[in-house]
PDB file of N, CA and C in Angstrom:
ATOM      1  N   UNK F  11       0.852  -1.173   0.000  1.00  0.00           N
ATOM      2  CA  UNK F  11       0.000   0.000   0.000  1.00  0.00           C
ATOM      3  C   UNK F  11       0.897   1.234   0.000  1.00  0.00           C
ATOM      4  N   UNK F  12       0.431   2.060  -0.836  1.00  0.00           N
ATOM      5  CA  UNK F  12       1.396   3.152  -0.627  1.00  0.00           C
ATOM      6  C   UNK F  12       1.249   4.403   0.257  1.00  0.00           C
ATOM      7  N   UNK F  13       2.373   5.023   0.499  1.00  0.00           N
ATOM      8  CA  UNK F  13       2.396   6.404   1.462  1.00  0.00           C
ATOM      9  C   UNK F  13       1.262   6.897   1.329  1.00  0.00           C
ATOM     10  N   UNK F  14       0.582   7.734   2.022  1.00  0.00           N
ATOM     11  CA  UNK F  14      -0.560   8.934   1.600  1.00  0.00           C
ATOM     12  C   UNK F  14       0.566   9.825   1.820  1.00  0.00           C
ATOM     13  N   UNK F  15      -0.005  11.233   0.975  1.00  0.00           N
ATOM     14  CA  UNK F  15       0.679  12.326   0.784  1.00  0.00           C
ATOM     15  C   UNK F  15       0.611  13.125   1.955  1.00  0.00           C
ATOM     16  N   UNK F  16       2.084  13.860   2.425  1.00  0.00           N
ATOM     17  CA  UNK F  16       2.462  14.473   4.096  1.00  0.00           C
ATOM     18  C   UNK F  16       1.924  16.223   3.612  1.00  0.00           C
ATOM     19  N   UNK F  17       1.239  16.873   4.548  1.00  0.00           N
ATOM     20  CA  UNK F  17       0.811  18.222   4.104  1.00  0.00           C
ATOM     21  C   UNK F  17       2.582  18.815   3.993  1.00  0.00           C
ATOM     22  N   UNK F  18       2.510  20.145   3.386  1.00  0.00           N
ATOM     23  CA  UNK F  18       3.601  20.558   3.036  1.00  0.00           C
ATOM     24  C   UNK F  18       4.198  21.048   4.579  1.00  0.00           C
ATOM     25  N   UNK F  19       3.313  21.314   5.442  1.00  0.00           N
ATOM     26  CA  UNK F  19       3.945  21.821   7.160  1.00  0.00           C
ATOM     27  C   UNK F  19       4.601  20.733   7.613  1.00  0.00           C
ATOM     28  N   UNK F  20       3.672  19.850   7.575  1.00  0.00           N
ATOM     29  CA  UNK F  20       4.365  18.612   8.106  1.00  0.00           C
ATOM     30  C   UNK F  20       6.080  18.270   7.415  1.00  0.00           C
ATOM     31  N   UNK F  21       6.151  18.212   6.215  1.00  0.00           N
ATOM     32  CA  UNK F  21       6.873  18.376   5.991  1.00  0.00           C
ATOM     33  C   UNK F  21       8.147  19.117   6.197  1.00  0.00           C
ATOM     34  N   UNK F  22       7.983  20.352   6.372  1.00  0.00           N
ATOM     35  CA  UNK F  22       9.083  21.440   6.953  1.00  0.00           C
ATOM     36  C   UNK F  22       9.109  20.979   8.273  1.00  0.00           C
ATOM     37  N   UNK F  23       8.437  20.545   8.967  1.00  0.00           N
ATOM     38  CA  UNK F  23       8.571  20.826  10.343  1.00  0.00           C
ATOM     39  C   UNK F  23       9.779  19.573  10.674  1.00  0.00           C
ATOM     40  N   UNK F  24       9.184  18.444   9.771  1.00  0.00           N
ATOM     41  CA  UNK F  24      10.259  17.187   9.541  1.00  0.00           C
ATOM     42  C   UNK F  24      11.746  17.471   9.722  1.00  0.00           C
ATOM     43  N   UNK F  25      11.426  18.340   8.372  1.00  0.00           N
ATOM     44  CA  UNK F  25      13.049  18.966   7.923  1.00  0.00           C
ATOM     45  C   UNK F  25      13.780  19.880   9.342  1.00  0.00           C
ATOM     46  N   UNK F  26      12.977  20.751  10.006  1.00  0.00           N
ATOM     47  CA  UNK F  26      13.830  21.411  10.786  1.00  0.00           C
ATOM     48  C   UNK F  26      14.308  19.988  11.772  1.00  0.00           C
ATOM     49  N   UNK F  27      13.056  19.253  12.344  1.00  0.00           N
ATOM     50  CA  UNK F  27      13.619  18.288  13.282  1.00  0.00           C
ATOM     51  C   UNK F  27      14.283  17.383  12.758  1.00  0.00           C
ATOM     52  N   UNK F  28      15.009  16.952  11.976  1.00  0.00           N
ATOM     53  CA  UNK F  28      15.713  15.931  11.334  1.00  0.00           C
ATOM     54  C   UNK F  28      16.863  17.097  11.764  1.00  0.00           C
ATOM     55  N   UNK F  29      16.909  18.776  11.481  1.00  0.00           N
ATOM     56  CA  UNK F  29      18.686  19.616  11.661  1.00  0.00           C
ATOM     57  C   UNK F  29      18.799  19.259  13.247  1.00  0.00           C
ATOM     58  N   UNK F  30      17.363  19.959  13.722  1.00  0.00           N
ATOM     59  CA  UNK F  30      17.564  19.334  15.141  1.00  0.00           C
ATOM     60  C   UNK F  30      18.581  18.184  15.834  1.00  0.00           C
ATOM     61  N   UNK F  31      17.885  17.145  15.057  1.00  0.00           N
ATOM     62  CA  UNK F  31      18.989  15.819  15.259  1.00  0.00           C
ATOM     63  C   UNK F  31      19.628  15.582  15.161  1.00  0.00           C
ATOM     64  N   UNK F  32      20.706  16.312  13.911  1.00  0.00           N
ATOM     65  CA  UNK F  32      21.729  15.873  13.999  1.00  0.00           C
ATOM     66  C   UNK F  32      22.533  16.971  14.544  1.00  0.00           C
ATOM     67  N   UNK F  33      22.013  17.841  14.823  1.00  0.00           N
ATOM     68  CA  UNK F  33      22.750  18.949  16.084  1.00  0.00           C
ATOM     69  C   UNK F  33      23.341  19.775  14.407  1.00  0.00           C
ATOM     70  N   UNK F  34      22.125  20.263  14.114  1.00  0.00           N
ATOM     71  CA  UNK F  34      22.657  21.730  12.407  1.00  0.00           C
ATOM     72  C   UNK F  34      22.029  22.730  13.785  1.00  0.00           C
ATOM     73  N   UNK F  35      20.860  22.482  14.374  1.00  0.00           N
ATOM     74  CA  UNK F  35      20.322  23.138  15.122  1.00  0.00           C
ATOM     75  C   UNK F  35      20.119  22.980  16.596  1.00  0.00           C
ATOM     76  N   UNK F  36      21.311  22.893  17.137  1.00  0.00           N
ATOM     77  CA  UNK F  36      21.930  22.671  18.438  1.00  0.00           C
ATOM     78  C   UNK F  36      20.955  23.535  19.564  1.00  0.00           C
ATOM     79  N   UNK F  37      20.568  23.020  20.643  1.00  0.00           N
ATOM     80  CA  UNK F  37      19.579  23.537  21.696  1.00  0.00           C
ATOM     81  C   UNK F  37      20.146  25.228  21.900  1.00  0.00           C
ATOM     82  N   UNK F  38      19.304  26.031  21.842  1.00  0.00           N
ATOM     83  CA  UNK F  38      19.196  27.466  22.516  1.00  0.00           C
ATOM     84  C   UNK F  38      19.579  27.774  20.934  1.00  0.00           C
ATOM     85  N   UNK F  39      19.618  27.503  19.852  1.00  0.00           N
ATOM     86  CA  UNK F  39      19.905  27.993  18.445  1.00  0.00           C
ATOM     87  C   UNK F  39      18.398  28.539  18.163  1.00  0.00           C
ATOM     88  N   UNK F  40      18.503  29.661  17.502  1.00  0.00           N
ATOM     89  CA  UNK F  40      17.558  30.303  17.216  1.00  0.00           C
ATOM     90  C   UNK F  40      17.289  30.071  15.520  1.00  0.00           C
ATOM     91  N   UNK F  41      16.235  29.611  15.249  1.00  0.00           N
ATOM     92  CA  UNK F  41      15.436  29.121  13.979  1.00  0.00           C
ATOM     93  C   UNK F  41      15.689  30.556  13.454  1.00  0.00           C
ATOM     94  N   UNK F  42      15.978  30.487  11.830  1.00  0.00           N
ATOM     95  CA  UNK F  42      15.465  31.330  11.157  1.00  0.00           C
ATOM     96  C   UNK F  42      14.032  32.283  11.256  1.00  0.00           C
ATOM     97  N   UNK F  43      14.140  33.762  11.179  1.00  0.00           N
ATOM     98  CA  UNK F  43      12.484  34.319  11.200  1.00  0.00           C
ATOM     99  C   UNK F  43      11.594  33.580  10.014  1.00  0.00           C
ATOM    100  N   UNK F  44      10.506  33.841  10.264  1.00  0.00           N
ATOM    101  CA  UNK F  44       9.580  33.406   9.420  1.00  0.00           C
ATOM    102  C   UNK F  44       9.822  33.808   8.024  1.00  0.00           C
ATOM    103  N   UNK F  45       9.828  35.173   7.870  1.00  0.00           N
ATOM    104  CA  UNK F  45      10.367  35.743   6.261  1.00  0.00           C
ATOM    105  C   UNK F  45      11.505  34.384   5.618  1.00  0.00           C
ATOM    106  N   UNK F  46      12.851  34.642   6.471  1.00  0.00           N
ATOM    107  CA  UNK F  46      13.709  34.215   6.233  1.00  0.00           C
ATOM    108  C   UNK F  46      13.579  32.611   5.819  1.00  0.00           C
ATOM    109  N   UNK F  47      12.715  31.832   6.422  1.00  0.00           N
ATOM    110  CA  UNK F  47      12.355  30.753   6.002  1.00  0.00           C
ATOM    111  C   UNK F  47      11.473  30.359   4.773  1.00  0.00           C
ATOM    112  N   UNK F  48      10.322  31.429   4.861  1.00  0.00           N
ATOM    113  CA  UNK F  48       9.725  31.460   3.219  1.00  0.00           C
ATOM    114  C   UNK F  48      11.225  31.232   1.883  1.00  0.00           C
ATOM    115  N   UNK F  49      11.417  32.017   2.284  1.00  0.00           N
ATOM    116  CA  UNK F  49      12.357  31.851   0.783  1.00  0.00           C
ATOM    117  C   UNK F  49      13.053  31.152   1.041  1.00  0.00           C
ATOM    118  N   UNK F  50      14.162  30.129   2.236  1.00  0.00           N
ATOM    119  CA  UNK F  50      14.855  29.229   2.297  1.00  0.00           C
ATOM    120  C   UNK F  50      14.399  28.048   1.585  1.00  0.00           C
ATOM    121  N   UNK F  51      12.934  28.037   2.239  1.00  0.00           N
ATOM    122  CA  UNK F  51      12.011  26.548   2.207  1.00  0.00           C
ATOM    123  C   UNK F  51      11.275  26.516   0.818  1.00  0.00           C
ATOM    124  N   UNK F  52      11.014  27.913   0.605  1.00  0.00           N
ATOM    125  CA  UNK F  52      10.026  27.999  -0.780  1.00  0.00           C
ATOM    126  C   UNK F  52       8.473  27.436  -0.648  1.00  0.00           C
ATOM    127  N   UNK F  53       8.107  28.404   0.554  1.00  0.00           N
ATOM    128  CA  UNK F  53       6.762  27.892   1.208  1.00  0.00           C
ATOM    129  C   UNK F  53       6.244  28.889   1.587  1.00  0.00           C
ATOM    130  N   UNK F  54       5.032  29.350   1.774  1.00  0.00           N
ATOM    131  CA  UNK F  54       4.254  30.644   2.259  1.00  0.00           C
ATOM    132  C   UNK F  54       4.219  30.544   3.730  1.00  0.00           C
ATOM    133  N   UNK F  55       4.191  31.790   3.844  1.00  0.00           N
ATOM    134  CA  UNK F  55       4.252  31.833   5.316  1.00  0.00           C
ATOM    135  C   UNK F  55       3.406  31.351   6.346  1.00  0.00           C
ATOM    136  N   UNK F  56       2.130  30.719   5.903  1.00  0.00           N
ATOM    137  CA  UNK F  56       1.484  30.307   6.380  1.00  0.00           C
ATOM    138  C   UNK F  56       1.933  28.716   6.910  1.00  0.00           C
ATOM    139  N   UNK F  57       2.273  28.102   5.857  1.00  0.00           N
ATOM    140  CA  UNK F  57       2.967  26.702   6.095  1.00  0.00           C
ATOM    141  C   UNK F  57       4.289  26.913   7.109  1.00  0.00           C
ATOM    142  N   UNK F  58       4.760  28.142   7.247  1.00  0.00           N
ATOM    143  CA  UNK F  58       5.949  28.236   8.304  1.00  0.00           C
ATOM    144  C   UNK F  58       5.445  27.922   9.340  1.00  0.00           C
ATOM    145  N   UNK F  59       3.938  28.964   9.603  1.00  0.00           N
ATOM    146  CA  UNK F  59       3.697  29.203  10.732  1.00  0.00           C
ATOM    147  C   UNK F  59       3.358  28.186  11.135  1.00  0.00           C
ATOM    148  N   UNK F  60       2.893  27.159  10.731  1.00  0.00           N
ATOM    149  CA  UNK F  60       1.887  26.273  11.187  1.00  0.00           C
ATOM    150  C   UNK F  60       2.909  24.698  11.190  1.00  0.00           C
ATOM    151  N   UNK F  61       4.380  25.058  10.614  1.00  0.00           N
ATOM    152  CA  UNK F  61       5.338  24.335  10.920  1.00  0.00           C
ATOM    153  C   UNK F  61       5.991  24.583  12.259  1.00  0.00           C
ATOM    154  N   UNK F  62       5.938  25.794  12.734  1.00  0.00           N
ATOM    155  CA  UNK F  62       6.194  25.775  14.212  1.00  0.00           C
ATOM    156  C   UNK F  62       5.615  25.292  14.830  1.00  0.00           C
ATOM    157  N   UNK F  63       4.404  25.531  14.653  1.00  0.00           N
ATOM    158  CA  UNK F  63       3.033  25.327  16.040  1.00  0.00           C
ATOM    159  C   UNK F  63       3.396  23.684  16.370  1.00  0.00           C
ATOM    160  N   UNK F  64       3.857  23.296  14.973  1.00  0.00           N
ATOM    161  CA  UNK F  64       3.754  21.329  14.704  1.00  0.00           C
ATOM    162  C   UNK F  64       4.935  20.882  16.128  1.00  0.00           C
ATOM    163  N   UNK F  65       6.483  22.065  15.857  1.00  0.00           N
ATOM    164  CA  UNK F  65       7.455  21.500  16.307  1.00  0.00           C
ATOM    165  C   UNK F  65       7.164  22.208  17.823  1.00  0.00           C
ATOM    166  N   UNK F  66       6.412  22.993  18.113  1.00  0.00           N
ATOM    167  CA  UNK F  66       6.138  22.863  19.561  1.00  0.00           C
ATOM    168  C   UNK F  66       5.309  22.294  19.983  1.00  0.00           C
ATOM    169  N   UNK F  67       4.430  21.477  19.609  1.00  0.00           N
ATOM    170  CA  UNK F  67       3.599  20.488  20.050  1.00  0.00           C
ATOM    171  C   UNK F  67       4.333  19.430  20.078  1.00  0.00           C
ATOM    172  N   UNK F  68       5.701  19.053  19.813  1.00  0.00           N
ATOM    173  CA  UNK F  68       6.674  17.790  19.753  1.00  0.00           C
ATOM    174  C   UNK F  68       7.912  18.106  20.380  1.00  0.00           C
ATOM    175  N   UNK F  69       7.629  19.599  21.322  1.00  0.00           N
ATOM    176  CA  UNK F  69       8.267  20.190  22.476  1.00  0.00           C
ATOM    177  C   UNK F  69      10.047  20.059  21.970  1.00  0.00           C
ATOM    178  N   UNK F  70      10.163  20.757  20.379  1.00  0.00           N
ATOM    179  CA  UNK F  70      11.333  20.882  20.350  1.00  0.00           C
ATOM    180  C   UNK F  70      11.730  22.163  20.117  1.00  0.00           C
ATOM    181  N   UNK F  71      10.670  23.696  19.932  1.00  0.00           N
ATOM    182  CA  UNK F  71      10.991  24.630  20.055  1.00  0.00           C
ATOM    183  C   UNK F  71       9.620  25.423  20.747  1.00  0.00           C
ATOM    184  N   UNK F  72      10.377  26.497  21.310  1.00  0.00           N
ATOM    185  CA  UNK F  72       9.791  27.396  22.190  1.00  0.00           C
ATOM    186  C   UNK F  72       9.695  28.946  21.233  1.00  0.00           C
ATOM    187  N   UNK F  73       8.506  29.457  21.068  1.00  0.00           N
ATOM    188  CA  UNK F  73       8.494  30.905  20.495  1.00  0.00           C
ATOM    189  C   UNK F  73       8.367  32.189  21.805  1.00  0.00           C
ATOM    190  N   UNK F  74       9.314  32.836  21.679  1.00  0.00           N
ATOM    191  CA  UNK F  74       9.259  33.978  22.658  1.00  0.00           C
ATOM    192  C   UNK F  74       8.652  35.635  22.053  1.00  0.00           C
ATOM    193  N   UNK F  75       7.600  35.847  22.315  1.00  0.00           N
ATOM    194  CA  UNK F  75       7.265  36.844  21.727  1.00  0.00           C
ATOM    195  C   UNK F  75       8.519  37.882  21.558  1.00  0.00           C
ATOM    196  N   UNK F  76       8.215  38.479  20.216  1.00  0.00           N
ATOM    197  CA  UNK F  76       9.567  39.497  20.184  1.00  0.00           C
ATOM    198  C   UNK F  76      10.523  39.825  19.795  1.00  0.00           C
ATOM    199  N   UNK F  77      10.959  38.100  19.922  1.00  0.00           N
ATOM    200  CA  UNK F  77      12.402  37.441  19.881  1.00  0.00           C
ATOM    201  C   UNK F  77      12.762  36.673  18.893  1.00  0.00           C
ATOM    202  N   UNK F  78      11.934  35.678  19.305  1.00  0.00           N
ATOM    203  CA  UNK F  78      11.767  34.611  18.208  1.00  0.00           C
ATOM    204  C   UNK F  78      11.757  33.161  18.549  1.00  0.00           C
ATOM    205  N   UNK F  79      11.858  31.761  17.403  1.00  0.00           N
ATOM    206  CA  UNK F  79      11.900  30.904  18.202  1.00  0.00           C
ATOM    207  C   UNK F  79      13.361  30.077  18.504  1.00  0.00           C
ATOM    208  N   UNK F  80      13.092  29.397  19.350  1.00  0.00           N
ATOM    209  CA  UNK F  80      14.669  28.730  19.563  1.00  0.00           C
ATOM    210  C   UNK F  80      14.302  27.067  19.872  1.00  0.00           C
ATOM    211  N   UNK F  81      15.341  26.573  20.117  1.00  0.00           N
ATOM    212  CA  UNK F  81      15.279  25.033  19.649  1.00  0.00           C
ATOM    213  C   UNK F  81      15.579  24.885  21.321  1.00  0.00           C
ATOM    214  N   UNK F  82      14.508  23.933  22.053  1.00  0.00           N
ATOM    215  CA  UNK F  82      14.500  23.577  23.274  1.00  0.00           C
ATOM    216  C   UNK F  82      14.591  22.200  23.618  1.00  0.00           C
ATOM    217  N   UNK F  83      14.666  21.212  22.446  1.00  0.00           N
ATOM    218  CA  UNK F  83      14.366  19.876  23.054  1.00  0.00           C
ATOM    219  C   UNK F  83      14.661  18.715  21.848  1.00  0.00           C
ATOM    220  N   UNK F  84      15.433  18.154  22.011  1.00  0.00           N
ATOM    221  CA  UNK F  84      15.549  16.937  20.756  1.00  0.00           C
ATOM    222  C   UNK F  84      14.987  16.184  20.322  1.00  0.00           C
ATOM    223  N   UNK F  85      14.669  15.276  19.066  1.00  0.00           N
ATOM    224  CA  UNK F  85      13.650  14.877  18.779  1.00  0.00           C
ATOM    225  C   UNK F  85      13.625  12.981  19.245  1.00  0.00           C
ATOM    226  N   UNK F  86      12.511  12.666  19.434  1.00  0.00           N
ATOM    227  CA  UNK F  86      12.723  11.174  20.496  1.00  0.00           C
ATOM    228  C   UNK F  86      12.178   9.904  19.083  1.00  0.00           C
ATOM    229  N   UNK F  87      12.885   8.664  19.311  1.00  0.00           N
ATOM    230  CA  UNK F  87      12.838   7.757  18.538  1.00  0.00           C
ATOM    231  C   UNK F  87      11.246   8.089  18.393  1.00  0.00           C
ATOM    232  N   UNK F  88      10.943   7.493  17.893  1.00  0.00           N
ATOM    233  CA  UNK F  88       9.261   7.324  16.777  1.00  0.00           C
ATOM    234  C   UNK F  88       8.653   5.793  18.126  1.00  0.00           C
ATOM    235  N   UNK F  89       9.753   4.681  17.883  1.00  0.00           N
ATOM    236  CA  UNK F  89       9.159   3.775  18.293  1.00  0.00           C
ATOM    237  C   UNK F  89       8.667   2.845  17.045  1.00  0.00           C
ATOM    238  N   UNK F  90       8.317   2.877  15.684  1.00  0.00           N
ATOM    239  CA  UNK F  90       7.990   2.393  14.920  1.00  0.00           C
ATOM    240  C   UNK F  90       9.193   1.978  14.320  1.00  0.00           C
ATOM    241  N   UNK F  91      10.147   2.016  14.595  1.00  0.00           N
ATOM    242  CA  UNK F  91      11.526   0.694  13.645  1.00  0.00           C
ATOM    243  C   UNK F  91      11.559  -0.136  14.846  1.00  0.00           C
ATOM    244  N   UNK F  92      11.561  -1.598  14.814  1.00  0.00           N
ATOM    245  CA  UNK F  92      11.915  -2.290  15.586  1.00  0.00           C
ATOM    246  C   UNK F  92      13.373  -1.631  16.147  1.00  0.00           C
ATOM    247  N   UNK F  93      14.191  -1.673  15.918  1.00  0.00           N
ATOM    248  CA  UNK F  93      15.819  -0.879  15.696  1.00  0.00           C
ATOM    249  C   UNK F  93      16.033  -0.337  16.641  1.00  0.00           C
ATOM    250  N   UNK F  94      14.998   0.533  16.875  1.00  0.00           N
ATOM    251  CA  UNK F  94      15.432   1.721  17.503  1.00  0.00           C
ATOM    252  C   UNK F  94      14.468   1.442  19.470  1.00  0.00           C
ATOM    253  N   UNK F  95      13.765   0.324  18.877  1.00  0.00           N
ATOM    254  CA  UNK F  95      13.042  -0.029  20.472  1.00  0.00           C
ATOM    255  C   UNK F  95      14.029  -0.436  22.013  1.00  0.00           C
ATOM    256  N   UNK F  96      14.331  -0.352  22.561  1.00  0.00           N
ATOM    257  CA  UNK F  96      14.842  -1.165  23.713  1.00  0.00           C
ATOM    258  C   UNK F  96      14.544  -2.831  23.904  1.00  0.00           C
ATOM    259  N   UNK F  97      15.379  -3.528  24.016  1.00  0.00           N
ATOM    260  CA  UNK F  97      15.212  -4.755  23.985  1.00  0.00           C
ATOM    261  C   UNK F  97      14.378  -5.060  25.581  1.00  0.00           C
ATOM    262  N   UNK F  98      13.521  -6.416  25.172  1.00  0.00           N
ATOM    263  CA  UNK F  98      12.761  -7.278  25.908  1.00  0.00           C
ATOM    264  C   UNK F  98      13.551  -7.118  27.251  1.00  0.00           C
ATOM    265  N   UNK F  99      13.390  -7.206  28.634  1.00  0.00           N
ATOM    266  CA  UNK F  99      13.970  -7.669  29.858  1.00  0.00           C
ATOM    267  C   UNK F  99      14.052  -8.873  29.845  1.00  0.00           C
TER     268      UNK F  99
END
């Protein structure tokens, strides 16, 4: 059966947490502004925005009014590869 198609947020939000992981975007690093990401990503700003909201609901960045957002938290195995589970006791 094949994939169903990922909305385009979902997508970005992927992409930042995949830099996340491998430490491109090391904790207290501050994400690109929103502008600045439209044209990186080649996505309207709407899909930015709603790519944050994604990666703070998966508590890996924090938005500070004002300021901006920054990277608070790394991203945790899925649980879906056997691989990556903890073995049986």
């Amino acid at each position: 059966m094949s994939e169903l198609p990922r909305y385009e947020y979902v997508k970005l939000a992927d992409a930042i947490a995949a830099d996340i992981a491998v430490g491109k975007l090391p904790q207290g690093a501050a994400l690109p502004g929103e502008r600045a990401m439209t044209d990186l990503h080649g996505v309207s700003i709407g899909t930015v925005r709603r790519a944050i909201v994604e990666l703070r609901k998966r508590g890996l960045v924090a938005t500070l009014p004002a300021k901006g957002t920054y990277v608070i938290g790394t991203p945790q195995p899925s649980g879906d590869d056997p691989e990556e589970r903890e073995p049986d006791a």
